[in-house]
GROMACS .gro file of C-alpha atoms in nm:
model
  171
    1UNK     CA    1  -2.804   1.227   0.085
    2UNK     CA    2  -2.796   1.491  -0.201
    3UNK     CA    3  -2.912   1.395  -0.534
    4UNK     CA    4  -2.681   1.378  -0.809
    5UNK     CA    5  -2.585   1.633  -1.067
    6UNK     CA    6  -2.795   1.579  -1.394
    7UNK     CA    7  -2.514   1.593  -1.581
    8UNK     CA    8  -2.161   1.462  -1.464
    9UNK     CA    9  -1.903   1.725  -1.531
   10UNK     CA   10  -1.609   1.649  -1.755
   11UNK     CA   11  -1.305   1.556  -1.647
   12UNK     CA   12  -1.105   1.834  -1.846
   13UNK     CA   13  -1.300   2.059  -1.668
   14UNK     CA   14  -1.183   1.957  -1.347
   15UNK     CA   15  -0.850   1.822  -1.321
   16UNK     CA   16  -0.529   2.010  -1.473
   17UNK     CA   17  -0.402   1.676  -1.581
   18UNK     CA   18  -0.362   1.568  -1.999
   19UNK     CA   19  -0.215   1.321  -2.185
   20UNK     CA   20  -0.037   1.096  -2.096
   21UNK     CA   21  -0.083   1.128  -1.741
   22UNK     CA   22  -0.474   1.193  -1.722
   23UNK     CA   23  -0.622   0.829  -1.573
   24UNK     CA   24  -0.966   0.903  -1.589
   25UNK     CA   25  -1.149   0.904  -1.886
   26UNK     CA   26  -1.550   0.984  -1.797
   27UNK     CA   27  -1.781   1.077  -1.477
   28UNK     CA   28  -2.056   0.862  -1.400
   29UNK     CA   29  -2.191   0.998  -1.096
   30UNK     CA   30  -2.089   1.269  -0.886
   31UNK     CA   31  -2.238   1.380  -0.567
   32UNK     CA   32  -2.028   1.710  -0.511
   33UNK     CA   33  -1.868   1.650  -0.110
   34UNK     CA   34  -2.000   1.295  -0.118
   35UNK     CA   35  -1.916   1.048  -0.365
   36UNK     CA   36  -1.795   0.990  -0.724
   37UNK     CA   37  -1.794   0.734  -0.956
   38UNK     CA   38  -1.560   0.739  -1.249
   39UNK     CA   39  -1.432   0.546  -1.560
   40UNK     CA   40  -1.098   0.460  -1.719
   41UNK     CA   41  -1.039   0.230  -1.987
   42UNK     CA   42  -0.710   0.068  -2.008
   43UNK     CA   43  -0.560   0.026  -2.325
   44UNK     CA   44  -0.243  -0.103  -2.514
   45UNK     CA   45  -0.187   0.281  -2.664
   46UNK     CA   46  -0.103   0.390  -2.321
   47UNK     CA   47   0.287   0.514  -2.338
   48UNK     CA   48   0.381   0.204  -2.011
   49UNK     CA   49   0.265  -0.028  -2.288
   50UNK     CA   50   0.530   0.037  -2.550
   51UNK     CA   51   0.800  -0.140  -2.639
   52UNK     CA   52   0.653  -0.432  -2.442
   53UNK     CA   53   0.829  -0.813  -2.556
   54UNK     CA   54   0.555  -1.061  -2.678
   55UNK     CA   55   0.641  -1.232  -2.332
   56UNK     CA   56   0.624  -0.923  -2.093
   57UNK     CA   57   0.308  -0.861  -1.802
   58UNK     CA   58   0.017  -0.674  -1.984
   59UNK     CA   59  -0.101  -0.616  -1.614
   60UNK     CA   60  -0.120  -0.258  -1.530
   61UNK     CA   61   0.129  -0.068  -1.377
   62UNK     CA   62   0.012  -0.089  -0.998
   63UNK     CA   63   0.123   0.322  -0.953
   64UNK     CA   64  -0.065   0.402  -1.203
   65UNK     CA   65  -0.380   0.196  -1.074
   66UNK     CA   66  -0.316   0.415  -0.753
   67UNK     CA   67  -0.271   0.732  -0.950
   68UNK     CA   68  -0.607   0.699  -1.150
   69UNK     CA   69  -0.813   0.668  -0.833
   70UNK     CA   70  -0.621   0.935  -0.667
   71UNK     CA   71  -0.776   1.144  -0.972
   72UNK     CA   72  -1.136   1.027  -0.973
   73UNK     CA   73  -1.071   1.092  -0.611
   74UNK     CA   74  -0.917   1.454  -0.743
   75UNK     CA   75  -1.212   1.493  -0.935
   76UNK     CA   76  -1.420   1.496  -0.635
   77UNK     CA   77  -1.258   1.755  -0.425
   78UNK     CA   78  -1.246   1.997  -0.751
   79UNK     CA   79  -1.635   1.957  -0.794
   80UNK     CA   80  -1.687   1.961  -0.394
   81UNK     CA   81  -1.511   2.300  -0.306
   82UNK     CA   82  -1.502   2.571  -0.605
   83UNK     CA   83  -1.337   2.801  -0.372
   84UNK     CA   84  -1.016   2.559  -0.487
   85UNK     CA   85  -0.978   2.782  -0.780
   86UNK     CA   86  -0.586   2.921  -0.803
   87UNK     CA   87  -0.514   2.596  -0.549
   88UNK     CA   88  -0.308   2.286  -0.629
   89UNK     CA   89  -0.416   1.938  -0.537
   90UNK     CA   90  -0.124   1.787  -0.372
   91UNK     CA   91  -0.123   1.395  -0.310
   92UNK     CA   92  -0.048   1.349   0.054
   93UNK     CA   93  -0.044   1.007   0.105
   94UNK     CA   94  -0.202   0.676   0.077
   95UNK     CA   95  -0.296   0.376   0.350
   96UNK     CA   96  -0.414   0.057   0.314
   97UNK     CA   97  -0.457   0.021  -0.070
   98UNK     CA   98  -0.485  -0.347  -0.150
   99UNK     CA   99  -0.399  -0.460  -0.487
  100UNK     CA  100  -0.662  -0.763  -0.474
  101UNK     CA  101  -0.661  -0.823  -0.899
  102UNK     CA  102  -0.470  -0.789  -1.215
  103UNK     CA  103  -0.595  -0.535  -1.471
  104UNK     CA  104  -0.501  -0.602  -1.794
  105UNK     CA  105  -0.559  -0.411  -2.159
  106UNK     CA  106  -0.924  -0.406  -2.245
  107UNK     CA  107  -1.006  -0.370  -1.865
  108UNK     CA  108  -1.251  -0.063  -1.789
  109UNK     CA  109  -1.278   0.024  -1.439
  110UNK     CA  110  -1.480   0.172  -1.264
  111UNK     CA  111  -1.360   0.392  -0.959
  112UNK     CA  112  -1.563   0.412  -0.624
  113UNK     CA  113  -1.454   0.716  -0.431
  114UNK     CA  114  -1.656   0.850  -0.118
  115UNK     CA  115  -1.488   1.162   0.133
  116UNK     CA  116  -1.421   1.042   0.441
  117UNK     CA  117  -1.323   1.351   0.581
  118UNK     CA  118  -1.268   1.709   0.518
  119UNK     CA  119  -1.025   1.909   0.711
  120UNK     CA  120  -0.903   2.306   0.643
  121UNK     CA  121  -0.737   2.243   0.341
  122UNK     CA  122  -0.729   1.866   0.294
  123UNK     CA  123  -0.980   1.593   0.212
  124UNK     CA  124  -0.937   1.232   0.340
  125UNK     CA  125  -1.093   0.943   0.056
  126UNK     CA  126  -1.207   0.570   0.100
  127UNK     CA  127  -1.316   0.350  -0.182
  128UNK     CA  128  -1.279   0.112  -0.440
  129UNK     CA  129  -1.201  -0.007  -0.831
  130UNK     CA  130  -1.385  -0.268  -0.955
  131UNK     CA  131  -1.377  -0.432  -1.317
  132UNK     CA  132  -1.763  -0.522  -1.367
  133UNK     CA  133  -1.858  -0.702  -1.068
  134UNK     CA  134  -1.447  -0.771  -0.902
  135UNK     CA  135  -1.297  -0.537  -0.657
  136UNK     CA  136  -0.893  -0.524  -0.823
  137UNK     CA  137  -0.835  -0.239  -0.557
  138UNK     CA  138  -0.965  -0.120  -0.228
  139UNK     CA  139  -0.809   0.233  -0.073
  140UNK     CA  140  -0.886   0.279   0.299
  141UNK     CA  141  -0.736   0.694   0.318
  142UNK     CA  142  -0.577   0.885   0.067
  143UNK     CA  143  -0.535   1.218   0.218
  144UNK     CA  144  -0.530   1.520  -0.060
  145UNK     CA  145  -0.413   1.893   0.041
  146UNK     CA  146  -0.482   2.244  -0.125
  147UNK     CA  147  -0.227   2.494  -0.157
  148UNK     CA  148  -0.227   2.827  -0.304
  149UNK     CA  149  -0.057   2.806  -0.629
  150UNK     CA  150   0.166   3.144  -0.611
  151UNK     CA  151   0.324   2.992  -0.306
  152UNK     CA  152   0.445   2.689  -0.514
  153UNK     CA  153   0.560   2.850  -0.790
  154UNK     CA  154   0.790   3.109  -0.684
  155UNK     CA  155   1.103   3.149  -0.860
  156UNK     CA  156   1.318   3.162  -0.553
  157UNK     CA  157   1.300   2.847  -0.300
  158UNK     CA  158   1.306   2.947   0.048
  159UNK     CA  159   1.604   2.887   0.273
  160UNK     CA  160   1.517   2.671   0.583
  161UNK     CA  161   1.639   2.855   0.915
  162UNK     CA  162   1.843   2.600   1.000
  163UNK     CA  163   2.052   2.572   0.677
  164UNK     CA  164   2.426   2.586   0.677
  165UNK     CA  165   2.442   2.546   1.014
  166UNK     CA  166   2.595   2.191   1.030
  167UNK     CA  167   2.870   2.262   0.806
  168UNK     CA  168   3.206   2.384   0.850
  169UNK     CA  169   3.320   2.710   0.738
  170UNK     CA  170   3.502   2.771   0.433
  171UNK     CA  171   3.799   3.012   0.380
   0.00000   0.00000   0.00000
């Protein structure tokens, strides 16, 4: 097992994500291509909250629960493969997330994110959230992939070969 770094990194540093969609607010630990452990504090001046009736759910959005481990998780690919510099992390999918607790305002979690396993260009993740010592979420596989970022952002989208071909002509 490799030791950790002395200090954690910060999460600006590593993820491309800001307010109001950046879910993680501090690293713990990290073990770059091993494990992470990562905070984020929920709080009423998050932009879901607003607007909210005195009788509306203060429990947090259960996307969002998903989304802020898929960062922490994020975070961990970033710090375990430099040579991702000029890629995009691309959320490929998630399976077997259980939503086992409510998180409410005032909640800090903590996010438990391990690799599973690394492929060419993608990284498969296990782990968990806990708030102190209850598990509110466990994630059997997210799967995150790498692309080149000039390939995403071209100006022109690419025709598929197959396009047009079902339809009828026009005069």
């Amino acid at each position: 097992m490799t030791a950790p770094t002395t200090a954690p990194p910060r999460v600006r540093d590593l993820l491309p994500h800001r307010y109001p969609m950046l879910l993680v607010d501090r690293v713990v630990e990290l073990v770059p291509g091993e494990s992470v452990r990562a905070l984020k504090a929920v709080t009423f001046n998050e932009p879901w909250y607003a607007g909210l009736s005195p009788d509306s759910s203060t429990a947090y959005p259960a996307s969002l629960l998903i989304e802020s481990w898929g960062q922490a998780a994020g975070l961990l690919a970033a710090a375990a493969a430099p040579e991702t510099a000029g890629q995009v992390m691309l959320f490929g999918s998630v399976a077997d997330a259980e939503f086992h607790l409510p998180v409410h305002p005032g909640d800090v979690l903590e996010h438990h994110v391990r690799i599973s396993h690394t492929l060419t260009d993608s990284v498969i993740f296990e782990g968990v959230s806990r708030r102190g010592p209850d598990t509110v979420l466990s994630v059997a596989r997210m799967v995150m992939a790498f692309r080149p970022a000039e390939r995403l952002r071209t100006g022109t989208p690419t025709a598929r070969p197959d396009a047009g071909r079902d339809r009828e002509a026009t005069p």
